[in-house]
């Protein structure tokens, strides 16, 4: 949606990452190649350094979670293992993690690397699945290093996420501030 809005000129700025960010940085707005491409105003790394981490939230309401406990447990476990694998991307615990998080399409065992899978997940129209360029792989791998990734114990702690208005953590504070900003605009 952000790419479409950029092309039609209904926005003149955007907060995005991945292929949408790459698109805005390469193309002039309003579908006019004479217009300058977007310029980064601030990176997620800078925001993180300021104590304002960027993040992706997967949320489920209580009814869904109660009705699909097995799935919620499964997806949480998958994401936890991916997170742990990324935190060990230097291979100190598992040497295969170096290859999993490298800027290559396939690993020595023939399986697709995690970075290549991420590039495929962020494709835009016209790109061919399963055939990322070396530049796409390198760019995505480089972007991963801009994030500050807390480990699982830190992620589930009250000081990281927060539990209520009475006890807030960094993410809860960011959600509250973002919500207030949205109400103002």
Coordinates of C-alpha atoms in Angstrom, one line a residue:
X1 CA 0.0 0.0 0.0
X2 CA 2.8 2.4 0.8
X3 CA 4.4 2.0 -2.6
X4 CA 1.0 2.7 -4.3
X5 CA 0.5 5.8 -2.2
X6 CA 4.0 7.0 -3.0
X7 CA 3.5 6.5 -6.7
X8 CA 0.2 8.3 -6.8
X9 CA 1.5 11.2 -4.7
X10 CA -0.9 10.9 -1.8
X11 CA 2.1 10.7 0.6
X12 CA 5.4 12.6 0.7
X13 CA 7.0 10.6 3.5
X14 CA 6.8 7.1 4.9
X15 CA 8.0 4.9 7.8
X16 CA 8.8 1.5 6.3
X17 CA 11.6 -1.1 5.8
X18 CA 12.5 -3.9 3.4
X19 CA 11.3 -3.7 -0.2
X20 CA 9.0 -0.7 0.4
X21 CA 11.9 1.3 1.9
X22 CA 14.2 0.3 -1.0
X23 CA 11.5 1.3 -3.5
X24 CA 10.9 4.8 -2.0
X25 CA 14.7 5.4 -1.9
X26 CA 15.0 4.6 -5.6
X27 CA 11.9 6.1 -7.1
X28 CA 10.5 9.7 -7.3
X29 CA 7.1 10.2 -5.8
X30 CA 3.8 10.9 -7.6
X31 CA 4.8 8.4 -10.3
X32 CA 7.1 11.1 -11.6
X33 CA 10.7 10.1 -12.3
X34 CA 11.7 13.8 -12.3
X35 CA 10.9 14.0 -8.6
X36 CA 13.6 13.0 -6.3
X37 CA 13.5 9.7 -4.5
X38 CA 12.9 9.6 -0.8
X39 CA 15.8 10.3 1.6
X40 CA 16.1 8.6 5.0
X41 CA 15.2 10.9 7.8
X42 CA 16.1 8.5 10.6
X43 CA 17.1 4.9 10.8
X44 CA 15.8 2.2 13.1
X45 CA 19.4 1.9 14.5
X46 CA 19.3 5.6 15.5
X47 CA 15.9 5.2 17.0
X48 CA 17.1 2.1 19.0
X49 CA 20.2 4.1 20.2
X50 CA 17.7 6.7 21.5
X51 CA 15.8 4.0 23.4
X52 CA 13.0 3.8 20.9
X53 CA 13.3 0.4 19.4
X54 CA 11.3 -0.5 16.2
X55 CA 9.6 -3.8 16.2
X56 CA 7.1 -6.0 14.6
X57 CA 4.2 -7.2 16.7
X58 CA 2.3 -10.4 16.2
X59 CA -0.9 -10.2 18.2
X60 CA -3.9 -12.4 18.8
X61 CA -7.0 -11.6 20.7
X62 CA -7.9 -13.9 23.6
X63 CA -10.6 -15.8 21.8
X64 CA -8.2 -16.7 18.9
X65 CA -5.4 -17.6 21.3
X66 CA -7.7 -19.8 23.3
X67 CA -9.2 -21.5 20.3
X68 CA -5.8 -22.1 18.6
X69 CA -3.5 -22.8 21.5
X70 CA -1.5 -25.3 19.6
X71 CA -0.8 -22.9 16.7
X72 CA 0.0 -20.0 19.0
X73 CA 2.5 -22.2 20.9
X74 CA 4.0 -23.5 17.6
X75 CA 4.5 -20.0 16.0
X76 CA 5.9 -18.6 19.2
X77 CA 8.4 -21.5 19.3
X78 CA 9.4 -21.0 15.7
X79 CA 10.0 -17.3 16.2
X80 CA 11.9 -18.0 19.4
X81 CA 14.2 -20.4 17.7
X82 CA 14.8 -18.1 14.8
X83 CA 15.6 -15.3 17.2
X84 CA 18.0 -17.5 19.1
X85 CA 19.6 -18.6 15.9
X86 CA 20.1 -15.0 14.8
X87 CA 21.6 -14.0 18.1
X88 CA 24.2 -16.8 17.5
X89 CA 24.8 -15.7 13.9
X90 CA 28.6 -15.9 14.6
X91 CA 28.2 -19.6 15.3
X92 CA 29.5 -19.7 18.8
X93 CA 26.7 -22.1 19.9
X94 CA 25.9 -23.7 16.6
X95 CA 28.3 -23.3 13.7
X96 CA 25.5 -23.7 11.1
X97 CA 24.1 -20.3 12.2
X98 CA 26.9 -18.5 10.3
X99 CA 25.7 -20.0 7.1
X100 CA 22.0 -19.6 7.9
X101 CA 22.4 -15.9 8.4
X102 CA 24.9 -15.2 5.7
X103 CA 24.2 -13.3 2.5
X104 CA 23.9 -16.4 0.3
X105 CA 21.0 -17.9 -1.4
X106 CA 21.6 -21.5 -0.4
X107 CA 23.6 -23.3 2.2
X108 CA 26.1 -26.1 1.8
X109 CA 23.3 -28.7 2.4
X110 CA 21.2 -27.2 -0.4
X111 CA 18.6 -25.6 1.9
X112 CA 17.6 -21.9 1.4
X113 CA 19.3 -19.5 3.8
X114 CA 17.2 -17.5 6.2
X115 CA 18.3 -14.2 4.5
X116 CA 17.1 -15.5 1.1
X117 CA 13.8 -16.5 2.6
X118 CA 13.4 -13.0 4.1
X119 CA 14.2 -11.4 0.7
X120 CA 11.4 -13.6 -0.9
X121 CA 9.0 -12.6 1.9
X122 CA 9.5 -8.9 1.0
X123 CA 9.2 -9.2 -2.8
X124 CA 7.4 -6.4 -4.7
X125 CA 5.5 -6.8 -8.0
X126 CA 7.6 -8.2 -10.9
X127 CA 10.2 -9.9 -8.8
X128 CA 10.7 -13.6 -9.2
X129 CA 10.4 -15.8 -6.0
X130 CA 13.4 -17.9 -5.2
X131 CA 15.9 -15.9 -7.2
X132 CA 17.1 -12.9 -5.2
X133 CA 20.1 -11.0 -6.6
X134 CA 23.4 -10.9 -4.7
X135 CA 22.6 -7.2 -4.1
X136 CA 19.2 -8.0 -2.5
X137 CA 20.8 -10.7 -0.3
X138 CA 23.6 -8.4 0.8
X139 CA 21.3 -5.4 1.4
X140 CA 18.9 -7.5 3.5
X141 CA 21.8 -9.1 5.5
X142 CA 23.3 -5.6 6.1
X143 CA 19.9 -4.3 7.3
X144 CA 19.7 -7.1 9.9
X145 CA 22.8 -5.6 11.6
X146 CA 21.0 -2.3 12.1
X147 CA 18.5 -3.9 14.5
X148 CA 19.1 -4.4 18.2
X149 CA 17.7 -7.9 18.9
X150 CA 16.8 -8.7 22.5
X151 CA 17.0 -12.4 23.4
X152 CA 13.9 -14.4 24.3
X153 CA 14.3 -13.8 28.1
X154 CA 14.5 -10.1 27.5
X155 CA 11.5 -10.1 25.2
X156 CA 9.2 -11.8 27.6
X157 CA 10.3 -9.7 30.6
X158 CA 7.9 -7.0 32.0
X159 CA 10.7 -4.5 31.7
X160 CA 10.8 -5.0 27.9
X161 CA 7.2 -5.3 27.0
X162 CA 5.3 -3.9 30.0
X163 CA 2.1 -5.3 31.5
X164 CA -0.2 -2.5 32.2
X165 CA -0.4 1.3 32.8
X166 CA 0.9 0.6 36.3
X167 CA 4.1 -1.1 35.1
X168 CA 5.3 -0.1 31.7
X169 CA 8.3 -1.3 29.7
X170 CA 9.9 0.1 26.6
X171 CA 7.6 -1.4 24.0
X172 CA 4.4 -0.6 26.0
X173 CA 5.6 3.0 26.3
X174 CA 6.3 3.2 22.6
X175 CA 2.8 1.7 21.8
X176 CA 1.2 4.3 24.2
X177 CA 3.1 7.2 22.6
X178 CA 2.4 6.0 19.1
X179 CA -1.3 5.6 19.9
X180 CA -1.4 9.1 21.4
X181 CA 0.3 10.6 18.3
X182 CA -2.2 8.8 16.0
X183 CA -5.1 10.3 18.0
X184 CA -3.6 13.8 17.6
X185 CA -3.2 13.6 13.9

